[in-house]
Amino acid sequence: MAKITKLDDIVSLCKRRGFIFQSSEIYGGLASCYDYGPLGVELKNNVKKAWWKSVVQMRDNIVGLDCSILMHPLVWKASGHTDKFADLIAECKKCNVRTRVDHLKEHAEEHTEHISIDSATADAQDLSNKVCPNCGTIGQFTKPMPFKLMFETQMGANVDDSMTLYMRPETAQGIFANFRNVLDTTRVKIPFGIAQIGKSFRNEVTTKAFIFRTREFEQAELEFFCEPGTDEKWYEHWRQARFDWYINLGLKKENLRFREHEGNELAHYAKACVDIEYRFPFGSGDWQELEGIANRTDYDLRQHQRGMRTVNKWLENDRNLTNIELADEAEDFQKGPLSYFDDEQKKHYIPYVIEPSAGIDRSALAFLVDVYDEEIVRGEQRNLLRFHPALAPIKVGVFPLVKKDGMPEIARNIYDDLKKHFNCFYDEKSAIGRRYRRQDEAGTPFCVTVDGQTKEDNTVTVRDRDSMEQVRVSTDQLLSHLREKLEA
Ligand code: GAP
């Protein structure tokens, strides 16, 4: 029977098999930063490929972008991040540990990413019954204060022209800032989407649970532009499409659910938002956000039109954001530089935006947790990762049964052939059973073994990871046999 996975099992497997390491481990590690090892980078790339294939490649009306992490500071003023992207924190007077106020209620078992400061402030009047998750002291907190989540950095060597920039806290704004460029250089027509995968940075107050919440992470975001009035239809479309994506890649349905945001929980830009939650195995096995799908309305494009009108003021202010207010919205903002002209209806408007926003690291963790299994086979424990073939870091292991009688040469030839098509792994060391176990633990769906019979009839065995069953396949049918199984 499948085992209930513990996060510790996953962390230990990830380290042992080279999926994920602590960053800067040789120096004692850097909190909440992780490095992906040889198997981990394949898994993560496969998650990204699967997302790109489903969101961009398989759709005619979605194009991609890859924007820089550092952007003009006014981007973040216009988007609202410089003023509003903060967590409300309180410091325990006994141990001096700072905690997000919205995490205090439930002793660090939270459901939300970042709730608006305004709503957190309203909810945070009384901390007298709240427990410090670090030392357990009750009700001994400082007055709640905002803690800004964007990392700052300086650009430029000269004092005169250096300026403060922010590491982007979401990839979305690069898409909004390029909306006009995409409209002018492609043939997209509304409804259409712009997709991007890339790193984001947040100086999170509480990091936790391995790669679940880190300060540097990767997001896969789609901004889907549609005509106002059709937004609710597209919101429904994307919430289902994104849910199905996880199911189609093998996540168990019973571990996934939707959670609609309450009004006071909505981000400052959203009219509606739903989380796809996964039952992660930490804390009390609680549901946690995997991805958010938001109706961002026309907020961002309208704000960037105001940002564009603020540039001169910013230049006059020595390129400093301090004490700068965004310019008012133009009266004819619907015809502004970031509007869309509908040829058929002969009208300008600012499109509405539906945004599915997924975390690549968090998805990778969910896939790892969901497929981890332990079973007893002939008195021995077998650990395995039952990855969907599209996600498996290695698709095919190729082995000679023994290291003699010409078997390694034949196996090498097969490996050289197959690796043109899939990520393969050749192994001739140790007993065949151990080699199978190593591939089971790496999540490799198939292992091909050259044995004594191969020389006689040109067949090899193909072993299935999940059932451990083996079938004989002729070498000239091997590629199509594997293709059929891996691409099913
Ligand atoms: N553009 C909208 C946006 O960024 P979000 O809910 O803050 O929305 C979207 O983030 C997704 O990014 C989350 O559902 C999560 O998967 C991932 N994410 C956010 N913060 C993260 C963090 N600190 N570490 C890992 N993943 C994170």
Short mmCIF file of C-alpha atoms and ligand atoms in Angstrom, two decimals:
data_model
loop_
_atom_site.label_atom_id
_atom_site.label_comp_id
_atom_site.label_asym_id
_atom_site.label_seq_id
_atom_site.Cartn_x
_atom_site.Cartn_y
_atom_site.Cartn_z
CA MET A 1 0.00 0.00 0.00
CA ALA A 2 1.23 3.50 -0.82
CA LYS A 3 2.82 5.18 2.15
CA ILE A 4 1.90 8.59 3.54
CA THR A 5 4.87 10.73 2.64
CA LYS A 6 6.70 12.81 5.21
CA LEU A 7 8.60 15.89 4.16
CA ASP A 8 11.73 14.54 5.89
CA ASP A 9 11.71 11.51 3.57
CA ILE A 10 11.60 13.81 0.56
CA VAL A 11 14.34 16.10 1.85
CA SER A 12 16.58 13.13 2.56
CA LEU A 13 15.93 11.53 -0.84
CA CYS A 14 16.55 14.84 -2.59
CA LYS A 15 19.93 15.20 -0.91
CA ARG A 16 20.93 11.53 -1.28
CA ARG A 17 20.08 11.32 -4.96
CA GLY A 18 21.14 14.80 -6.04
CA PHE A 19 17.76 16.44 -6.60
CA ILE A 20 18.12 19.42 -4.27
CA PHE A 21 20.93 20.69 -2.03
CA GLN A 22 21.07 23.50 0.51
CA SER A 23 22.67 26.54 -1.10
CA SER A 24 26.28 27.25 -0.03
CA GLU A 25 26.27 24.06 2.01
CA ILE A 26 30.07 24.00 2.32
CA TYR A 27 29.80 27.27 4.27
CA GLY A 28 27.07 26.01 6.55
CA GLY A 29 24.24 26.82 4.14
CA LEU A 30 22.18 29.91 3.37
CA ALA A 31 18.71 29.84 4.88
CA SER A 32 15.83 29.34 2.48
CA CYS A 33 18.03 29.11 -0.62
CA TYR A 34 18.39 25.85 -2.50
CA ASP A 35 20.36 24.47 -5.44
CA TYR A 36 19.01 21.92 -7.88
CA GLY A 37 21.38 18.99 -8.45
CA PRO A 38 21.74 16.80 -11.57
CA LEU A 39 18.36 15.06 -11.18
CA GLY A 40 16.65 18.15 -9.77
CA VAL A 41 17.55 20.39 -12.68
CA GLU A 42 16.07 17.83 -15.09
CA LEU A 43 12.88 17.62 -13.03
CA LYS A 44 12.57 21.39 -12.81
CA ASN A 45 13.23 21.83 -16.55
CA ASN A 46 10.59 19.19 -17.26
CA VAL A 47 8.03 21.03 -15.10
CA LYS A 48 8.81 24.22 -17.04
CA LYS A 49 8.62 22.41 -20.40
CA ALA A 50 5.28 20.84 -19.49
CA TRP A 51 3.91 24.25 -18.45
CA TRP A 52 5.20 25.95 -21.62
CA LYS A 53 3.84 23.18 -23.81
CA SER A 54 0.37 23.37 -22.31
CA VAL A 55 0.16 27.17 -21.98
CA VAL A 56 2.09 28.40 -25.05
CA GLN A 57 2.93 25.67 -27.57
CA MET A 58 -0.50 24.03 -27.71
CA ARG A 59 -2.40 27.33 -28.00
CA ASP A 60 -2.58 29.61 -31.00
CA ASN A 61 -3.24 32.80 -29.08
CA ILE A 62 -0.46 32.78 -26.50
CA VAL A 63 3.08 34.05 -27.01
CA GLY A 64 6.12 33.99 -24.74
CA LEU A 65 8.50 36.57 -23.26
CA ASP A 66 11.65 36.52 -21.20
CA CYS A 67 12.05 39.87 -19.40
CA SER A 68 14.87 41.19 -17.27
CA ILE A 69 14.69 40.83 -13.53
CA LEU A 70 15.70 44.44 -12.94
CA MET A 71 13.18 46.96 -14.21
CA HIS A 72 12.61 50.70 -14.10
CA PRO A 73 11.70 51.69 -10.51
CA LEU A 74 8.49 53.35 -11.68
CA VAL A 75 7.21 49.91 -12.72
CA TRP A 76 6.93 49.00 -9.05
CA LYS A 77 5.48 52.35 -8.08
CA ALA A 78 2.79 51.99 -10.74
CA SER A 79 2.04 48.36 -9.93
CA GLY A 80 1.56 49.25 -6.27
CA HIS A 81 4.38 47.06 -5.01
CA THR A 82 6.57 49.83 -3.55
CA ASP A 83 3.70 51.02 -1.37
CA LYS A 84 1.69 47.89 -0.72
CA PHE A 85 3.85 44.80 -1.11
CA ALA A 86 4.63 44.24 2.53
CA ASP A 87 3.69 41.88 5.30
CA LEU A 88 2.45 43.08 8.62
CA ILE A 89 4.77 41.71 11.29
CA ALA A 90 4.99 41.76 15.07
CA GLU A 91 8.05 40.99 17.17
CA CYS A 92 7.88 38.70 20.18
CA LYS A 93 9.13 40.73 23.15
CA LYS A 94 10.59 37.63 24.74
CA CYS A 95 12.60 36.01 21.92
CA ASN A 96 12.69 38.94 19.45
CA VAL A 97 11.57 36.73 16.58
CA ARG A 98 9.39 38.54 14.05
CA THR A 99 6.35 36.75 12.67
CA ARG A 100 3.73 37.65 10.10
CA VAL A 101 0.65 38.76 11.98
CA ASP A 102 -1.62 36.72 9.71
CA HIS A 103 0.41 33.63 10.63
CA LEU A 104 0.04 34.13 14.36
CA LYS A 105 -3.58 33.04 14.54
CA GLU A 106 -2.87 29.57 13.39
CA HIS A 107 0.59 29.12 14.85
CA ALA A 108 2.36 29.37 11.49
CA GLU A 109 -0.03 27.15 9.58
CA GLU A 110 -1.24 29.64 7.03
CA HIS A 111 -3.28 29.40 3.89
CA THR A 112 -2.38 32.64 2.24
CA GLU A 113 0.59 34.09 0.43
CA HIS A 114 0.44 37.83 1.08
CA ILE A 115 -2.72 39.49 2.21
CA SER A 116 -3.14 43.21 1.82
CA ILE A 117 -1.65 45.29 4.60
CA ASP A 118 -4.96 47.08 5.01
CA SER A 119 -6.86 43.91 5.77
CA ALA A 120 -4.09 42.52 7.94
CA THR A 121 -4.12 45.78 9.92
CA ALA A 122 -7.86 45.55 10.38
CA ASP A 123 -7.60 41.96 11.58
CA ALA A 124 -4.61 42.56 13.80
CA GLN A 125 -6.07 44.73 16.50
CA ASP A 126 -5.73 42.20 19.26
CA LEU A 127 -2.63 40.04 19.61
CA SER A 128 -3.20 39.27 23.29
CA ASN A 129 -4.19 35.67 22.60
CA LYS A 130 -1.66 35.02 19.88
CA VAL A 131 1.16 32.57 20.45
CA CYS A 132 4.75 33.16 19.34
CA PRO A 133 5.53 30.22 17.02
CA ASN A 134 9.19 30.40 18.09
CA CYS A 135 9.08 30.40 21.90
CA GLY A 136 5.41 29.80 22.70
CA THR A 137 4.95 33.01 24.69
CA ILE A 138 1.36 34.26 24.57
CA GLY A 139 0.38 37.84 23.80
CA GLN A 140 3.76 39.49 24.20
CA PHE A 141 4.13 41.29 20.89
CA THR A 142 5.23 44.69 19.72
CA LYS A 143 2.76 46.82 17.78
CA PRO A 144 2.37 45.37 14.26
CA MET A 145 4.48 47.10 11.62
CA PRO A 146 4.81 46.71 7.85
CA PHE A 147 7.83 44.85 6.51
CA LYS A 148 8.63 45.46 2.82
CA LEU A 149 9.12 42.33 0.82
CA MET A 150 11.05 43.58 -2.20
CA PHE A 151 14.83 43.21 -2.21
CA GLU A 152 16.59 46.46 -3.07
CA THR A 153 19.80 46.82 -4.99
CA GLN A 154 21.86 49.67 -6.43
CA MET A 155 22.54 50.10 -10.14
CA GLY A 156 25.46 52.16 -11.47
CA ALA A 157 28.97 52.89 -10.28
CA ASN A 158 28.76 56.68 -10.03
CA VAL A 159 27.05 58.34 -7.09
CA ASP A 160 25.38 60.81 -9.48
CA ASP A 161 23.70 58.31 -11.72
CA SER A 162 23.31 55.32 -9.44
CA MET A 163 19.77 54.46 -8.44
CA THR A 164 17.85 52.08 -6.25
CA LEU A 165 16.24 49.21 -8.10
CA TYR A 166 14.19 46.25 -6.97
CA MET A 167 14.59 42.57 -7.70
CA ARG A 168 11.24 41.71 -9.28
CA PRO A 169 8.82 40.09 -6.82
CA GLU A 170 6.69 38.69 -9.67
CA THR A 171 7.33 38.16 -13.38
CA ALA A 172 3.95 39.63 -14.33
CA GLN A 173 5.03 43.27 -14.51
CA GLY A 174 7.56 42.57 -17.28
CA ILE A 175 4.62 41.31 -19.33
CA PHE A 176 2.48 44.41 -18.70
CA ALA A 177 5.44 46.67 -19.50
CA ASN A 178 5.83 44.87 -22.85
CA PHE A 179 2.14 44.76 -23.74
CA ARG A 180 2.54 47.49 -26.41
CA ASN A 181 5.70 45.86 -27.83
CA VAL A 182 3.93 42.54 -28.26
CA LEU A 183 0.86 44.18 -29.84
CA ASP A 184 3.05 46.10 -32.28
CA THR A 185 5.30 43.21 -33.31
CA THR A 186 2.95 40.24 -33.54
CA ARG A 187 -0.48 39.55 -34.98
CA VAL A 188 -2.15 38.76 -31.69
CA LYS A 189 -5.75 39.78 -31.31
CA ILE A 190 -7.80 39.83 -28.16
CA PRO A 191 -8.32 37.41 -26.47
CA PHE A 192 -4.63 36.52 -26.26
CA GLY A 193 -2.03 35.80 -23.65
CA ILE A 194 1.62 36.52 -22.89
CA ALA A 195 3.49 33.92 -20.87
CA GLN A 196 6.75 33.99 -18.99
CA ILE A 197 8.80 31.73 -16.73
CA GLY A 198 11.49 33.28 -14.57
CA LYS A 199 12.98 34.02 -11.19
CA SER A 200 11.29 36.23 -8.63
CA PHE A 201 12.58 37.42 -5.28
CA ARG A 202 10.83 38.21 -2.01
CA ASN A 203 12.37 38.92 1.35
CA GLU A 204 9.89 36.57 3.02
CA VAL A 205 9.45 36.96 6.77
CA THR A 206 8.78 33.29 7.27
CA THR A 207 10.38 30.80 4.96
CA LYS A 208 9.51 27.23 5.47
CA ALA A 209 9.18 23.66 4.41
CA PHE A 210 12.14 23.10 2.11
CA ILE A 211 11.47 24.67 -1.32
CA PHE A 212 7.83 25.54 -0.53
CA ARG A 213 8.52 29.15 0.45
CA THR A 214 11.94 30.57 -0.37
CA ARG A 215 13.32 34.04 -0.96
CA GLU A 216 14.42 33.28 -4.52
CA PHE A 217 12.05 31.18 -6.59
CA GLU A 218 10.78 30.64 -10.08
CA GLN A 219 7.32 31.55 -11.33
CA ALA A 220 5.40 30.57 -14.45
CA GLU A 221 2.89 33.30 -15.18
CA LEU A 222 0.37 33.95 -17.89
CA GLU A 223 -1.32 37.29 -18.40
CA PHE A 224 -4.38 36.59 -20.52
CA PHE A 225 -5.86 39.77 -22.03
CA CYS A 226 -9.56 39.80 -22.81
CA GLU A 227 -12.40 42.21 -23.49
CA PRO A 228 -14.04 43.60 -20.32
CA GLY A 229 -17.24 41.69 -19.78
CA THR A 230 -15.72 38.42 -21.00
CA ASP A 231 -13.32 38.25 -18.02
CA GLU A 232 -15.49 36.03 -15.85
CA LYS A 233 -15.79 33.45 -18.62
CA TRP A 234 -12.00 33.38 -19.06
CA TYR A 235 -11.46 33.23 -15.31
CA GLU A 236 -13.55 30.04 -15.24
CA HIS A 237 -11.68 28.69 -18.26
CA TRP A 238 -8.24 29.19 -16.73
CA ARG A 239 -9.03 27.91 -13.27
CA GLN A 240 -10.19 24.61 -14.81
CA ALA A 241 -7.38 24.42 -17.37
CA ARG A 242 -4.74 24.90 -14.69
CA PHE A 243 -6.35 22.38 -12.32
CA ASP A 244 -6.44 19.82 -15.15
CA TRP A 245 -2.76 20.44 -15.91
CA TYR A 246 -1.74 19.11 -12.50
CA ILE A 247 -4.08 16.13 -12.78
CA ASN A 248 -2.85 15.28 -16.29
CA LEU A 249 0.71 15.25 -14.96
CA GLY A 250 -0.26 12.72 -12.35
CA LEU A 251 -1.09 14.65 -9.17
CA LYS A 252 -3.71 12.71 -7.24
CA LYS A 253 -7.09 14.38 -7.40
CA GLU A 254 -7.73 13.84 -3.70
CA ASN A 255 -4.67 16.00 -2.93
CA LEU A 256 -5.83 19.01 -4.96
CA ARG A 257 -8.65 21.45 -4.40
CA PHE A 258 -9.78 25.01 -5.18
CA ARG A 259 -10.02 27.71 -2.54
CA GLU A 260 -11.73 30.95 -3.48
CA HIS A 261 -10.29 34.08 -1.78
CA GLU A 262 -12.47 36.03 0.60
CA GLY A 263 -12.94 39.73 -0.20
CA ASN A 264 -10.55 40.92 2.53
CA GLU A 265 -7.85 38.53 1.37
CA LEU A 266 -7.69 39.74 -2.22
CA ALA A 267 -4.48 41.33 -3.46
CA HIS A 268 -4.76 45.06 -4.18
CA TYR A 269 -5.14 44.41 -7.91
CA ALA A 270 -7.64 41.56 -7.92
CA LYS A 271 -11.40 41.40 -8.47
CA ALA A 272 -11.44 37.65 -7.82
CA CYS A 273 -8.82 35.04 -7.02
CA VAL A 274 -8.83 31.32 -6.51
CA ASP A 275 -5.98 29.17 -5.24
CA ILE A 276 -5.29 25.67 -6.41
CA GLU A 277 -4.23 24.07 -3.15
CA TYR A 278 -2.23 20.90 -2.60
CA ARG A 279 -2.22 18.81 0.54
CA PHE A 280 1.47 19.19 1.39
CA PRO A 281 2.88 16.86 4.05
CA PHE A 282 4.02 19.43 6.57
CA GLY A 283 2.54 21.08 9.57
CA SER A 284 -0.63 19.16 10.23
CA GLY A 285 -0.82 17.94 6.64
CA ASP A 286 -2.72 21.06 5.75
CA TRP A 287 -3.76 22.45 2.39
CA GLN A 288 -1.37 25.05 0.98
CA GLU A 289 -1.38 27.26 -2.11
CA LEU A 290 0.18 25.75 -5.19
CA GLU A 291 -0.99 28.29 -7.73
CA GLY A 292 -3.22 31.37 -7.81
CA ILE A 293 -5.58 32.36 -10.62
CA ALA A 294 -6.59 36.01 -10.38
CA ASN A 295 -8.86 38.37 -12.26
CA ARG A 296 -6.55 41.43 -12.29
CA THR A 297 -9.10 43.53 -14.21
CA ASP A 298 -7.57 46.46 -16.13
CA TYR A 299 -5.67 47.57 -13.02
CA ASP A 300 -2.09 47.01 -14.19
CA LEU A 301 -2.31 48.50 -17.68
CA ARG A 302 -4.14 51.55 -16.34
CA GLN A 303 -1.57 51.96 -13.59
CA HIS A 304 1.29 51.73 -16.10
CA GLN A 305 -0.34 54.43 -18.20
CA ARG A 306 -0.22 56.61 -15.08
CA GLY A 307 3.40 55.48 -14.52
CA MET A 308 4.32 56.60 -18.05
CA ARG A 309 2.86 60.04 -17.27
CA THR A 310 5.05 60.22 -14.14
CA VAL A 311 8.45 59.79 -15.82
CA ASN A 312 9.23 63.51 -16.10
CA LYS A 313 8.36 64.13 -12.47
CA TRP A 314 10.66 61.26 -11.51
CA LEU A 315 13.53 62.67 -13.60
CA GLU A 316 13.08 66.06 -11.95
CA ASN A 317 13.18 64.31 -8.59
CA ASP A 318 16.74 63.06 -9.31
CA ARG A 319 15.36 59.69 -10.36
CA ASN A 320 14.22 59.03 -6.87
CA LEU A 321 10.87 57.49 -5.91
CA THR A 322 10.74 59.13 -2.49
CA ASN A 323 7.87 61.58 -2.21
CA ILE A 324 6.68 60.86 -5.74
CA GLU A 325 2.99 60.41 -6.35
CA LEU A 326 1.76 58.74 -9.52
CA ALA A 327 0.29 61.15 -12.05
CA ASP A 328 -3.50 61.16 -12.32
CA GLU A 329 -5.16 59.02 -14.92
CA ALA A 330 -5.81 60.83 -18.22
CA GLU A 331 -9.46 61.54 -18.93
CA ASP A 332 -9.35 59.53 -22.15
CA PHE A 333 -7.35 56.70 -20.55
CA GLN A 334 -9.35 54.12 -22.56
CA LYS A 335 -7.49 55.41 -25.63
CA GLY A 336 -4.11 55.62 -23.88
CA PRO A 337 -0.79 54.11 -25.01
CA LEU A 338 -1.56 50.74 -23.43
CA SER A 339 -5.05 50.45 -24.85
CA TYR A 340 -6.17 47.96 -27.45
CA PHE A 341 -7.94 48.91 -30.66
CA ASP A 342 -10.62 46.44 -31.65
CA ASP A 343 -10.74 46.49 -35.48
CA GLU A 344 -14.16 44.91 -35.74
CA GLN A 345 -15.94 46.96 -33.09
CA LYS A 346 -13.90 50.06 -34.02
CA LYS A 347 -13.27 50.94 -30.40
CA HIS A 348 -10.38 51.36 -27.98
CA TYR A 349 -10.37 49.81 -24.54
CA ILE A 350 -8.00 48.69 -21.79
CA PRO A 351 -8.25 44.90 -21.68
CA TYR A 352 -9.00 42.91 -18.56
CA VAL A 353 -6.45 40.34 -17.45
CA ILE A 354 -6.81 36.83 -16.10
CA GLU A 355 -3.59 35.64 -14.51
CA PRO A 356 -2.75 32.04 -13.67
CA SER A 357 0.44 32.26 -11.60
CA ALA A 358 2.25 29.06 -10.67
CA GLY A 359 5.40 28.42 -8.67
CA ILE A 360 7.82 26.13 -10.45
CA ASP A 361 9.67 25.12 -7.28
CA ARG A 362 6.44 24.59 -5.40
CA SER A 363 5.04 22.49 -8.25
CA ALA A 364 8.25 20.45 -8.34
CA LEU A 365 7.84 19.82 -4.59
CA ALA A 366 4.21 18.78 -5.03
CA PHE A 367 5.15 16.39 -7.85
CA LEU A 368 7.96 14.90 -5.74
CA VAL A 369 5.75 14.44 -2.70
CA ASP A 370 2.87 13.00 -4.68
CA VAL A 371 4.87 10.32 -6.46
CA TYR A 372 7.10 9.23 -3.59
CA ASP A 373 6.42 5.66 -2.55
CA GLU A 374 7.96 2.94 -0.43
CA GLU A 375 7.12 -0.74 -0.68
CA ILE A 376 8.51 -4.03 0.50
CA VAL A 377 9.66 -6.27 -2.33
CA ARG A 378 11.00 -9.73 -1.48
CA GLY A 379 11.73 -8.62 2.07
CA GLU A 380 13.55 -5.44 1.06
CA GLN A 381 12.35 -1.86 1.02
CA ARG A 382 12.02 -0.33 -2.45
CA ASN A 383 11.85 3.49 -2.61
CA LEU A 384 10.49 4.87 -5.82
CA LEU A 385 9.24 8.00 -7.50
CA ARG A 386 6.30 7.24 -9.75
CA PHE A 387 6.81 10.31 -11.95
CA HIS A 388 4.70 10.92 -15.02
CA PRO A 389 7.07 10.19 -17.95
CA ALA A 390 7.01 13.86 -19.01
CA LEU A 391 8.46 14.84 -15.63
CA ALA A 392 10.89 11.98 -15.02
CA PRO A 393 14.46 13.37 -14.98
CA ILE A 394 15.78 10.25 -16.75
CA LYS A 395 13.47 8.48 -19.16
CA VAL A 396 15.43 5.28 -19.81
CA GLY A 397 18.23 3.46 -17.97
CA VAL A 398 20.36 1.21 -20.20
CA PHE A 399 22.38 -1.65 -18.70
CA PRO A 400 24.36 -4.69 -19.74
CA LEU A 401 23.34 -7.59 -17.48
CA VAL A 402 27.02 -8.31 -16.80
CA LYS A 403 30.21 -6.54 -17.71
CA LYS A 404 31.45 -9.17 -20.17
CA ASP A 405 30.59 -11.29 -23.23
CA GLY A 406 30.18 -8.22 -25.45
CA MET A 407 27.11 -7.01 -23.50
CA PRO A 408 28.56 -3.60 -22.52
CA GLU A 409 29.35 -2.83 -26.20
CA ILE A 410 25.81 -3.65 -27.35
CA ALA A 411 24.30 -1.73 -24.44
CA ARG A 412 26.50 1.30 -25.17
CA ASN A 413 25.35 1.31 -28.81
CA ILE A 414 21.72 1.19 -27.71
CA TYR A 415 22.35 3.99 -25.22
CA ASP A 416 24.07 6.15 -27.86
CA ASP A 417 21.07 5.67 -30.11
CA LEU A 418 18.38 6.32 -27.51
CA LYS A 419 20.01 9.40 -25.99
CA LYS A 420 19.39 11.26 -29.25
CA HIS A 421 15.70 11.02 -28.35
CA PHE A 422 15.42 10.94 -24.55
CA ASN A 423 17.46 11.70 -21.50
CA CYS A 424 19.06 8.29 -20.80
CA PHE A 425 21.47 6.90 -18.23
CA TYR A 426 24.05 4.16 -18.84
CA ASP A 427 25.14 2.02 -15.91
CA GLU A 428 27.22 -1.14 -15.78
CA LYS A 429 28.34 -1.00 -12.14
CA SER A 430 27.06 -3.31 -9.37
CA ALA A 431 24.40 -6.03 -9.43
CA ILE A 432 21.47 -5.57 -11.81
CA GLY A 433 18.94 -5.47 -8.93
CA ARG A 434 20.78 -2.56 -7.33
CA ARG A 435 20.89 -0.72 -10.63
CA TYR A 436 17.12 -1.12 -10.98
CA ARG A 437 16.61 0.18 -7.44
CA ARG A 438 18.75 3.25 -8.13
CA GLN A 439 16.65 4.09 -11.17
CA ASP A 440 13.41 3.44 -9.24
CA GLU A 441 14.54 6.01 -6.71
CA ALA A 442 15.38 8.48 -9.46
CA GLY A 443 11.91 7.92 -10.95
CA THR A 444 13.14 6.46 -14.27
CA PRO A 445 10.08 4.90 -15.98
CA PHE A 446 11.94 2.24 -18.02
CA CYS A 447 15.16 0.24 -17.86
CA VAL A 448 16.55 -1.60 -20.89
CA THR A 449 18.84 -4.56 -20.21
CA VAL A 450 21.09 -6.37 -22.65
CA ASP A 451 21.52 -10.02 -21.61
CA GLY A 452 22.73 -13.36 -22.97
CA GLN A 453 19.74 -13.70 -25.27
CA THR A 454 20.38 -10.37 -26.98
CA LYS A 455 23.21 -11.78 -29.08
CA GLU A 456 21.04 -14.66 -30.18
CA ASP A 457 17.83 -12.92 -31.19
CA ASN A 458 18.47 -9.16 -30.99
CA THR A 459 16.00 -8.65 -28.15
CA VAL A 460 16.43 -6.81 -24.87
CA THR A 461 14.31 -6.63 -21.73
CA VAL A 462 12.34 -3.49 -20.97
CA ARG A 463 11.44 -3.20 -17.29
CA ASP A 464 8.56 -1.06 -16.12
CA ARG A 465 9.34 0.96 -12.96
CA ASP A 466 5.88 0.75 -11.41
CA SER A 467 4.94 -2.89 -12.04
CA MET A 468 8.55 -4.16 -12.25
CA GLU A 469 7.33 -6.35 -15.12
CA GLN A 470 9.74 -7.06 -17.95
CA VAL A 471 8.94 -7.64 -21.61
CA ARG A 472 11.29 -8.64 -24.41
CA VAL A 473 11.48 -6.18 -27.28
CA SER A 474 13.54 -6.51 -30.44
CA THR A 475 16.22 -3.85 -30.72
CA ASP A 476 14.82 -2.52 -33.99
CA GLN A 477 11.42 -1.94 -32.31
CA LEU A 478 12.93 -0.51 -29.13
CA LEU A 479 12.76 3.18 -29.99
CA SER A 480 9.14 3.06 -31.15
CA HIS A 481 8.19 0.88 -28.16
CA LEU A 482 9.67 3.39 -25.70
CA ARG A 483 8.30 6.37 -27.60
CA GLU A 484 4.83 4.98 -27.43
CA LYS A 485 5.09 4.40 -23.69
CA LEU A 486 6.82 7.67 -22.84
CA GLU A 487 4.71 9.92 -25.01
CA ALA A 488 1.36 8.28 -24.27
N1 GAP B 1 1.70 37.59 -10.01
C1 GAP B 1 0.89 37.06 -8.98
C2 GAP B 1 1.66 36.46 -7.91
O1 GAP B 1 2.89 36.58 -7.86
P1 GAP B 1 1.47 35.02 -5.72
O2 GAP B 1 0.30 34.26 -5.17
O3 GAP B 1 2.17 35.96 -4.82
O4 GAP B 1 0.91 35.76 -7.02
C3 GAP B 1 2.13 33.05 -7.30
O5 GAP B 1 2.52 33.98 -6.31
C4 GAP B 1 2.75 31.70 -7.04
O6 GAP B 1 4.18 31.85 -6.92
C5 GAP B 1 2.33 31.04 -5.72
O7 GAP B 1 1.13 30.33 -5.88
C6 GAP B 1 3.49 30.11 -5.45
O8 GAP B 1 3.36 28.91 -6.19
C7 GAP B 1 4.67 30.90 -5.99
N2 GAP B 1 5.36 31.60 -4.89
C8 GAP B 1 5.05 32.79 -4.35
N3 GAP B 1 5.91 33.11 -3.36
C9 GAP B 1 6.78 32.09 -3.28
C10 GAP B 1 7.92 31.81 -2.45
N4 GAP B 1 8.34 32.69 -1.53
N5 GAP B 1 8.59 30.65 -2.63
C11 GAP B 1 8.19 29.77 -3.57
N6 GAP B 1 7.14 29.97 -4.39
C12 GAP B 1 6.44 31.11 -4.25
#
